[in-house]
Short mmCIF file of C-alpha atoms and ligand atoms in Angstrom, two decimals:
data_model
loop_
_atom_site.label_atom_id
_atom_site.label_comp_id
_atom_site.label_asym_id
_atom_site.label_seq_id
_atom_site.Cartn_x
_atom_site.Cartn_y
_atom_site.Cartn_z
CA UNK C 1 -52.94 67.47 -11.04
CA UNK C 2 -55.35 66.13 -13.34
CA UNK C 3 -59.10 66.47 -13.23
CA UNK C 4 -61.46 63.71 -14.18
CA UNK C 5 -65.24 64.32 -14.71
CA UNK C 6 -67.53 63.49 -12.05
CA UNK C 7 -69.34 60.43 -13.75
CA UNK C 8 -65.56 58.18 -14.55
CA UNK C 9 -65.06 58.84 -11.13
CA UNK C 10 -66.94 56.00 -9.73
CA UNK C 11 -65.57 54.04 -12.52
CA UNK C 12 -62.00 54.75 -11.27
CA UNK C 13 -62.64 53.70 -7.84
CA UNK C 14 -64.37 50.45 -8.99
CA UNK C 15 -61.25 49.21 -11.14
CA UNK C 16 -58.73 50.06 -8.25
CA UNK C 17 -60.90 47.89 -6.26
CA UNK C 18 -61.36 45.22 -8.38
CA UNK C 19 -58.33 43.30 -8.00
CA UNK C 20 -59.22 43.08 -4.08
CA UNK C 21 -62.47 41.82 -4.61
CA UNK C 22 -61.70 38.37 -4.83
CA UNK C 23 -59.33 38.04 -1.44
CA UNK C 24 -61.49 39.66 0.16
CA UNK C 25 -64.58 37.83 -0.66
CA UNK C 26 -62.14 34.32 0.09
CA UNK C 27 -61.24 35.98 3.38
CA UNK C 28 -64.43 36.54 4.00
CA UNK C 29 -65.84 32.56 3.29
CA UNK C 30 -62.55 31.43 4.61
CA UNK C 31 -63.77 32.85 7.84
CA UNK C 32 -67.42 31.64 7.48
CA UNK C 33 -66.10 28.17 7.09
CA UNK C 34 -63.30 27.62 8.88
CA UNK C 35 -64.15 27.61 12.62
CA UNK C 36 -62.65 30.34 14.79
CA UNK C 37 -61.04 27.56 16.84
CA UNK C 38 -59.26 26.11 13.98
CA UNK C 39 -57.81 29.64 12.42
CA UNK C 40 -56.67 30.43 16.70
CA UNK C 41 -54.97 27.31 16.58
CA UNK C 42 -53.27 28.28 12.86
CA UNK C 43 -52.42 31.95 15.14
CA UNK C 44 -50.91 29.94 17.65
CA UNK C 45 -49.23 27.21 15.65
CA UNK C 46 -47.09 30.28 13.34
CA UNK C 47 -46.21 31.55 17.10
CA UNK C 48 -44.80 27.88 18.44
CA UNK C 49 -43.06 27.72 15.38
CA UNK C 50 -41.08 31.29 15.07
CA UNK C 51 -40.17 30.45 19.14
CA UNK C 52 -38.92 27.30 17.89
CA UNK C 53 -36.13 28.95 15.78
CA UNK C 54 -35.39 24.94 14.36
CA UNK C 55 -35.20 23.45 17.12
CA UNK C 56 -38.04 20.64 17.55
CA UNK C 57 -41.25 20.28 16.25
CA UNK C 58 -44.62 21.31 16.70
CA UNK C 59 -46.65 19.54 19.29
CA UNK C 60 -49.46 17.40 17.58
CA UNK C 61 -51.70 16.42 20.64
CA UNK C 62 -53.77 19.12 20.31
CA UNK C 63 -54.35 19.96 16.77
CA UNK C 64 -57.53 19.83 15.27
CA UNK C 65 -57.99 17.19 12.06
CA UNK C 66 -58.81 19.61 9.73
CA UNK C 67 -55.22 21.03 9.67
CA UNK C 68 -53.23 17.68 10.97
CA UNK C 69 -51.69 17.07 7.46
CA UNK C 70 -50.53 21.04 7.34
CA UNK C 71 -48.90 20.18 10.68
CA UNK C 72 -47.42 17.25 9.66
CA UNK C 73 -45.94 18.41 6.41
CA UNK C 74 -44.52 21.22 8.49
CA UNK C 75 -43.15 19.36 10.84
CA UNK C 76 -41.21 17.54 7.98
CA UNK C 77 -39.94 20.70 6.97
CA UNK C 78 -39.03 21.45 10.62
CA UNK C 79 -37.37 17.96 10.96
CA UNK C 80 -35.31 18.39 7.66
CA UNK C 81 -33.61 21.50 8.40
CA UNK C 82 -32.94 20.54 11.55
CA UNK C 83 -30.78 17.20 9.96
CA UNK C 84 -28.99 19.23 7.73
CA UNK C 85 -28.45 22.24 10.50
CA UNK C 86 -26.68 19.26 12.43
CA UNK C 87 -25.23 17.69 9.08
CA UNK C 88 -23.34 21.65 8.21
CA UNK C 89 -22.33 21.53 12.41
CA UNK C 90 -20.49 17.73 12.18
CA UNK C 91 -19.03 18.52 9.00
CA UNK C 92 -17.44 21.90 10.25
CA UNK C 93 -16.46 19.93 13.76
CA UNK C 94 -15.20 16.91 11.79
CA UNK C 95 -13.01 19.55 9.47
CA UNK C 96 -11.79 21.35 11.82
CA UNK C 97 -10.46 18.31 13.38
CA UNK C 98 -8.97 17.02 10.50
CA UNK C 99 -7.15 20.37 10.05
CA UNK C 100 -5.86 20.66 14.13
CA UNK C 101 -3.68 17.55 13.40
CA UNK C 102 -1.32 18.66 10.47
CA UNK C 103 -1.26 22.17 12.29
CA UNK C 104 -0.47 20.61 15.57
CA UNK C 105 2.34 18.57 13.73
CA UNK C 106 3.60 21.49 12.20
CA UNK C 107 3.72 23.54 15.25
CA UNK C 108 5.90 20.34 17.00
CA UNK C 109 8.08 19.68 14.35
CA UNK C 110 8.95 23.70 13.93
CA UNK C 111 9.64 23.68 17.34
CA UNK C 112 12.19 20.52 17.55
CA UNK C 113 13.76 22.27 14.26
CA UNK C 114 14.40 25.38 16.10
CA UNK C 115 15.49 23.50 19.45
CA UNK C 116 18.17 21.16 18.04
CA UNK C 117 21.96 21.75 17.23
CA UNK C 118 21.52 17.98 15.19
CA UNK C 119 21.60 18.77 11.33
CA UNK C 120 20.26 15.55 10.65
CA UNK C 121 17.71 15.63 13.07
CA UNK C 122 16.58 19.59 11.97
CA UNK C 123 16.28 17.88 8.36
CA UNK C 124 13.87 15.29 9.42
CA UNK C 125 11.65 17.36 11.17
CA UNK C 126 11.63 20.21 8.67
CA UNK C 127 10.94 17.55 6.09
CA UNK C 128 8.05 16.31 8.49
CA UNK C 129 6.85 19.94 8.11
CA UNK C 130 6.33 19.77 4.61
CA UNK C 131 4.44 16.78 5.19
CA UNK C 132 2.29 18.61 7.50
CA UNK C 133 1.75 21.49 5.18
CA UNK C 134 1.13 19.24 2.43
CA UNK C 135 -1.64 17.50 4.19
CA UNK C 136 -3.28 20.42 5.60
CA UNK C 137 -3.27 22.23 1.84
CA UNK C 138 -4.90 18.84 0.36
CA UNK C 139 -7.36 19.07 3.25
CA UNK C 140 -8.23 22.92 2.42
CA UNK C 141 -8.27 22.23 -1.44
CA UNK C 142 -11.06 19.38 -1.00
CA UNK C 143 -12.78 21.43 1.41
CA UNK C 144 -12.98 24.30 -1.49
CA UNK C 145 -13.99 21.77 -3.90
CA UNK C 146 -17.15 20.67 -1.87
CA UNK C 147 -18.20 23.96 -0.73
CA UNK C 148 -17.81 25.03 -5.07
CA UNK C 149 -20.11 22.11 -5.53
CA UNK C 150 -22.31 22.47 -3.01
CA UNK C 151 -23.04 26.41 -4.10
CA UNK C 152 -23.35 25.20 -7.88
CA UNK C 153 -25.64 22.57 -6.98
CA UNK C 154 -28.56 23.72 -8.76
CA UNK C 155 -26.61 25.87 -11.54
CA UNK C 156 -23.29 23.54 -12.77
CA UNK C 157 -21.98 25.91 -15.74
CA UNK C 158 -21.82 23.12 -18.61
CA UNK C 159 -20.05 23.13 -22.00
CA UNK C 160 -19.47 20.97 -24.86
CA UNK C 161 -16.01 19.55 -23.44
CA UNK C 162 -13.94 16.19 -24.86
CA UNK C 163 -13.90 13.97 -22.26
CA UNK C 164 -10.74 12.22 -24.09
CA UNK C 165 -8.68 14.95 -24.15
CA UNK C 166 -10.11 16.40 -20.40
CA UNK C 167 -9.19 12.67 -18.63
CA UNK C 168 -5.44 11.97 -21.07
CA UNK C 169 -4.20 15.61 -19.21
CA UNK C 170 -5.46 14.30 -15.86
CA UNK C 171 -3.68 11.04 -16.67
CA UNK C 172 -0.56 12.75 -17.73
CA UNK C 173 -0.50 15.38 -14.93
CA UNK C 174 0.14 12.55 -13.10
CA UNK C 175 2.72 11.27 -14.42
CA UNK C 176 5.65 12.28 -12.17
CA UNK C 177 3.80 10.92 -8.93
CA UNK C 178 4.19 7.35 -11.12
CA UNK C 179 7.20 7.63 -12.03
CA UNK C 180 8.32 8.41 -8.39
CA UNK C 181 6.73 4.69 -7.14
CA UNK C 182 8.11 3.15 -10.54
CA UNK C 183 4.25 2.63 -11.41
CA UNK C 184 3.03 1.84 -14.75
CA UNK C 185 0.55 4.70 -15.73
CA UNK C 186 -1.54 4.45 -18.99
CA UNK C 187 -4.02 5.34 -21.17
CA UNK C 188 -6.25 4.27 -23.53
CA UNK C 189 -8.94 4.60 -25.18
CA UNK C 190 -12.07 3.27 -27.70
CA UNK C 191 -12.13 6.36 -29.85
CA UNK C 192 -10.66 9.51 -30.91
CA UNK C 193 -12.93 12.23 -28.79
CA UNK C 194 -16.16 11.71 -26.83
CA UNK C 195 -18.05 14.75 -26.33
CA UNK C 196 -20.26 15.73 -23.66
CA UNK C 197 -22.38 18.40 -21.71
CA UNK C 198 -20.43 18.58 -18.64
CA UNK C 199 -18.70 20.90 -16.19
CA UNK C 200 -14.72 20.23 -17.59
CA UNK C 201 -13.38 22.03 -14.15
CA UNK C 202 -14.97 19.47 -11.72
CA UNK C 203 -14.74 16.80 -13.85
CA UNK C 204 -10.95 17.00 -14.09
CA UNK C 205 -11.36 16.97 -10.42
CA UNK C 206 -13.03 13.69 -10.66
CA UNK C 207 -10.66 12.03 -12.94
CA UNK C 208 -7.49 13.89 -10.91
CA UNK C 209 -9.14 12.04 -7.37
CA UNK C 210 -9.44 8.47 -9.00
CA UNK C 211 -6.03 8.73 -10.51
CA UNK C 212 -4.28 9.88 -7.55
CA UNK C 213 -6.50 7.21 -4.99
CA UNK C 214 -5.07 4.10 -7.58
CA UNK C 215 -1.27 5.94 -7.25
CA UNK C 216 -1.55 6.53 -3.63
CA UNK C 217 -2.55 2.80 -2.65
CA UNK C 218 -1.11 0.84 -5.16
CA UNK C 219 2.15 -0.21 -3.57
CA UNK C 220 5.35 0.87 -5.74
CA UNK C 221 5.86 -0.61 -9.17
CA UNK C 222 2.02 -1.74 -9.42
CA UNK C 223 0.04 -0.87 -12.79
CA UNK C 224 -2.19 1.71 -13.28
CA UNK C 225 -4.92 1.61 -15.77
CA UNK C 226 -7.43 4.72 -16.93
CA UNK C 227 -9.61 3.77 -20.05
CA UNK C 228 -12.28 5.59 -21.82
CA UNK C 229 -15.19 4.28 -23.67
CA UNK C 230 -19.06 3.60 -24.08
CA UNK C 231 -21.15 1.47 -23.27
CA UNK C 232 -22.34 -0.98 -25.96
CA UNK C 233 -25.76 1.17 -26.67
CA UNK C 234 -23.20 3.84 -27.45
CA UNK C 235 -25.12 6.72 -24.79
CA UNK C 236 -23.04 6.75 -22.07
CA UNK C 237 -19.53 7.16 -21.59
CA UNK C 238 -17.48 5.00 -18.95
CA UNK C 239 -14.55 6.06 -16.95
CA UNK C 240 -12.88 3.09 -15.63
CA UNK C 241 -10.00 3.78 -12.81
CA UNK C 242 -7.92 0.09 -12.72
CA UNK C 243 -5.06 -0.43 -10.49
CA UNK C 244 -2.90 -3.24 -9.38
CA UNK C 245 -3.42 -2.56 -5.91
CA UNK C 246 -5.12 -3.89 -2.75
CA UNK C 247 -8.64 -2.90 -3.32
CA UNK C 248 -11.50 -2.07 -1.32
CA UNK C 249 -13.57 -4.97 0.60
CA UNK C 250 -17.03 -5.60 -0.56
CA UNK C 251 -18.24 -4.31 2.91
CA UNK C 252 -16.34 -1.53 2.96
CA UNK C 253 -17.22 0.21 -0.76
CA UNK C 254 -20.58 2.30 0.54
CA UNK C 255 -19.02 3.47 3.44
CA UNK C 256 -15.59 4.85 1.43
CA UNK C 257 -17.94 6.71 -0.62
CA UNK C 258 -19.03 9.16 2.28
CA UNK C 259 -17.35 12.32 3.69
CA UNK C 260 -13.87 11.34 5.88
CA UNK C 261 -14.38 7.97 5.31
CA UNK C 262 -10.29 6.24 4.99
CA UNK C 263 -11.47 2.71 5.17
CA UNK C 264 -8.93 0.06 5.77
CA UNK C 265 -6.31 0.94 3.72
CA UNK C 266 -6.93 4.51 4.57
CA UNK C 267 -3.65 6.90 3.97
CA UNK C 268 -2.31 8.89 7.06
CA UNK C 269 -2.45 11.89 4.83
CA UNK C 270 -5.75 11.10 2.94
CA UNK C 271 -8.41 13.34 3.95
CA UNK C 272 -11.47 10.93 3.15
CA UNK C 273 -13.00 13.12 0.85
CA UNK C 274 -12.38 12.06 -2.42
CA UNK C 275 -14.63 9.61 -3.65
CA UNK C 276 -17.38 11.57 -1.38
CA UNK C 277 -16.23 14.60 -4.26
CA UNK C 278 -16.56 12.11 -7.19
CA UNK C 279 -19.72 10.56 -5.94
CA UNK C 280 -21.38 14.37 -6.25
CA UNK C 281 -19.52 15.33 -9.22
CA UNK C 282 -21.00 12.40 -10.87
CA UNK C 283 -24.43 13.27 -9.65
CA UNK C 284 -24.35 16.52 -11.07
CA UNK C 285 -23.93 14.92 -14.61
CA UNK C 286 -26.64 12.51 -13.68
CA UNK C 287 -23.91 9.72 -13.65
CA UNK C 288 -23.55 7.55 -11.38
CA UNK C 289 -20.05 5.83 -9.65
CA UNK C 290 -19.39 2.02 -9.07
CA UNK C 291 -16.08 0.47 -7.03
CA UNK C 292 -15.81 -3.04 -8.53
CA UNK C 293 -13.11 -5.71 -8.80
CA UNK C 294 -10.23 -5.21 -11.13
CA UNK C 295 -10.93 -7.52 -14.10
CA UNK C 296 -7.80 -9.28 -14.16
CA UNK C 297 -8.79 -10.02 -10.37
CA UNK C 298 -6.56 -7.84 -8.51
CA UNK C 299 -6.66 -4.73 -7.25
CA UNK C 300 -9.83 -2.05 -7.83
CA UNK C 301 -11.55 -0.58 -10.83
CA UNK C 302 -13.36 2.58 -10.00
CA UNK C 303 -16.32 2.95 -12.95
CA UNK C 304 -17.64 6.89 -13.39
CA UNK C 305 -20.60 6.61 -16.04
CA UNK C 306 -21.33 9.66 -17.65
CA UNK C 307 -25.01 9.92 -19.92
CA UNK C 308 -25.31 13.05 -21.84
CA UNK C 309 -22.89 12.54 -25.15
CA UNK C 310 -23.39 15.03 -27.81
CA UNK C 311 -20.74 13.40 -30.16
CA UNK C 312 -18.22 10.87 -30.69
CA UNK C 313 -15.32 10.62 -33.08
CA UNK C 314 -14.63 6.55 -33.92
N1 ATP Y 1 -7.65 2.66 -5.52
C1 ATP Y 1 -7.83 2.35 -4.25
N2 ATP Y 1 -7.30 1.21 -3.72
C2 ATP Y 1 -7.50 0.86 -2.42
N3 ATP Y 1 -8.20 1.61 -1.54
C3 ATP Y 1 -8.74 2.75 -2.00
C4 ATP Y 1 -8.59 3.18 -3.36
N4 ATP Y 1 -9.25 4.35 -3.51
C5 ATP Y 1 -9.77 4.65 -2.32
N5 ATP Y 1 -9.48 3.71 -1.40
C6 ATP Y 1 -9.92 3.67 0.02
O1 ATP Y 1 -11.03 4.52 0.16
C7 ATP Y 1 -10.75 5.53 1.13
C8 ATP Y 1 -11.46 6.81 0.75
O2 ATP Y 1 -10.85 7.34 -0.42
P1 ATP Y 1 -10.94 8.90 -0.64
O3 ATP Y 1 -10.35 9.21 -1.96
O4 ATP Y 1 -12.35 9.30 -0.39
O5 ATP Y 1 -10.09 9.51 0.56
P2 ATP Y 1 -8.52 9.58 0.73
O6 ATP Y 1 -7.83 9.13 -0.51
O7 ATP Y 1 -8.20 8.86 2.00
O8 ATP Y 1 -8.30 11.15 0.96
P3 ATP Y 1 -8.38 12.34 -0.12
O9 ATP Y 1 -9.54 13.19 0.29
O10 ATP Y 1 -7.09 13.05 0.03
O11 ATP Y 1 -8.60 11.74 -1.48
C9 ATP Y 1 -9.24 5.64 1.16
O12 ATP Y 1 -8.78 6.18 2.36
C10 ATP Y 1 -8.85 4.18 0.96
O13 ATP Y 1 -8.98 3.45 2.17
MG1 MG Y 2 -8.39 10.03 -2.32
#
């Protein structure tokens, strides 16, 4: 052990007590001028609100002035998590819903499969399976993508990615699904390579959605239209989604834009989540999404702007 002499001792003691000085001396005119009624009241509001576990909100009736805006800002607080609590619980009950159906399907159709001696009628329903299974995977994939999103809300990883090059492979990965409706699918674009800070995982997500919405809806042999450019100041690069299809009505184009929205035109196997997923993938590039008329007057034009260009090839 070590031995000081008996003169630092004091010393010692004084400079381990020197950093409590100052609480304790608040404490100490905190309780001088706050009155005892208002610091019970403080005890008793911290007790109402660890009963309430979220539930409600603190009673304002009797709350003295002095610490009505602390209420009331807690209360906010209160009042928040309690929308999103409900928000997480009707997006979990609305998923799960949207999953029972293809499962329920899948479960009838394997059953009238099993039960009939009809080859032709055993092909239908096993095709109807697929169907099923193919809804019910789109549904779980766009489910992953928003829960991704919604952990990386604060954190997107970015990189130095060609949006060019990122929304052509989209474009082309799509290809097949055209082909299949005898759709016209192309490209084009302003310059060679458009570079940007961005997240190139969930933006190919973006691009994949908007492509596959303008397939899905645009009735076979239709046009299909993705273009890349910038706007005339040259800082922000546009994404522009055009199809020959029926578009979306003016009243109609908020209201497609939130989760499990169909709208009108709504596909049986749409899940109602895509635009919701571009809307936030957007936001986390501080972009920002507009549905507009296509310019030749028919159909829809979906325009993603994206700020944050680092370079541009002409
Ligand atoms: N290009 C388009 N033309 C016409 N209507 C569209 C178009 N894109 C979207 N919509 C309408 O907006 C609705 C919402 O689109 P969204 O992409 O969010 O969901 P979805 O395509 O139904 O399902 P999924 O989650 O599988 O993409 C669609 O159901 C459809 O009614
Ligand atoms: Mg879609």
């Amino acid at each position: 052990m070590l031995a000081f002499p008996e003169h630092v001792k004091p010393i010692m003691l004084f400079a381990i007590l020197l950093p409590v000085i100052p609480t304790s001396v608040a404490l100490w005119l905190l309780s001088r001028s706050v009155p005892q009624k208002v610091l019970n009241k403080i005890q008793e509001i911290s007790t109402r609100v660890e009963d309430d576990q979220g539930k409600g909100r603190i009673d304002t009736q009797d709350i003295p002035k002095e610490i009505m805006p602390f209420v009331n800002s807690i209360n906010r607080l209160l009042n928040y998590h309690r929308n999103r609590h409900q928000q997480e619980r009707d997006f979990t009950a609305h998923a799960s819903h949207e999953l029972r159906t293809p499962l329920a399907g899948i479960l009838l159709q394997t059953e009238i499969a099993l039960a009939t001696n009809d080859p032709q009628k055993r092909e239908n329903a096993l095709k109807n399976v697929v169907k099923s299974i193919t809804r019910a995977t789109r549904l779980v994939e766009q489910l992953l993508a928003i829960s991704r999103l919604n952990n990386e809300k604060n954190d997107l990883a970015k990189e130095h990615v060609d949006l060019l090059s990122l929304f052509k492979r989209a474009t082309k990965d799509q290809i097949t699904t055209a082909q299949q409706k005898g759709i016209e699918l192309t490209f084009n674009a302003q310059s060679e390579s458009i570079f940007i800070e961005a997240n190139e995982d969930s933006l190919y997500i973006l691009a994949d959605n908007l492509i596959r919405n303008a397939l899905t809806f645009t009735p076979s042999f239709g046009r299909v239209e993705v273009c890349v450019s910038l706007n005339t100041e040259g800082t922000t690069a546009l994404l522009k989604v055009k199809d020959s299809g029926p578009g979306i009505p003016h009243h109609m184009r908020e209201r497609v834009m939130q989760r499990f929205e169909k709208g009108d035109t709504g596909s049986k196997s749409g899940t109602g989540l895509g635009l919701f997923i571009v809307k936030r993938i957007a936001d986390l590039h501080d972009g920002d999404v507009f549905l507009r008329d296509n310019e030749d007057g028919k159909g829809l034009m979906v325009v993603v702007c994206l700020p944050q260009i680092t370079g541009i090839q002409l």
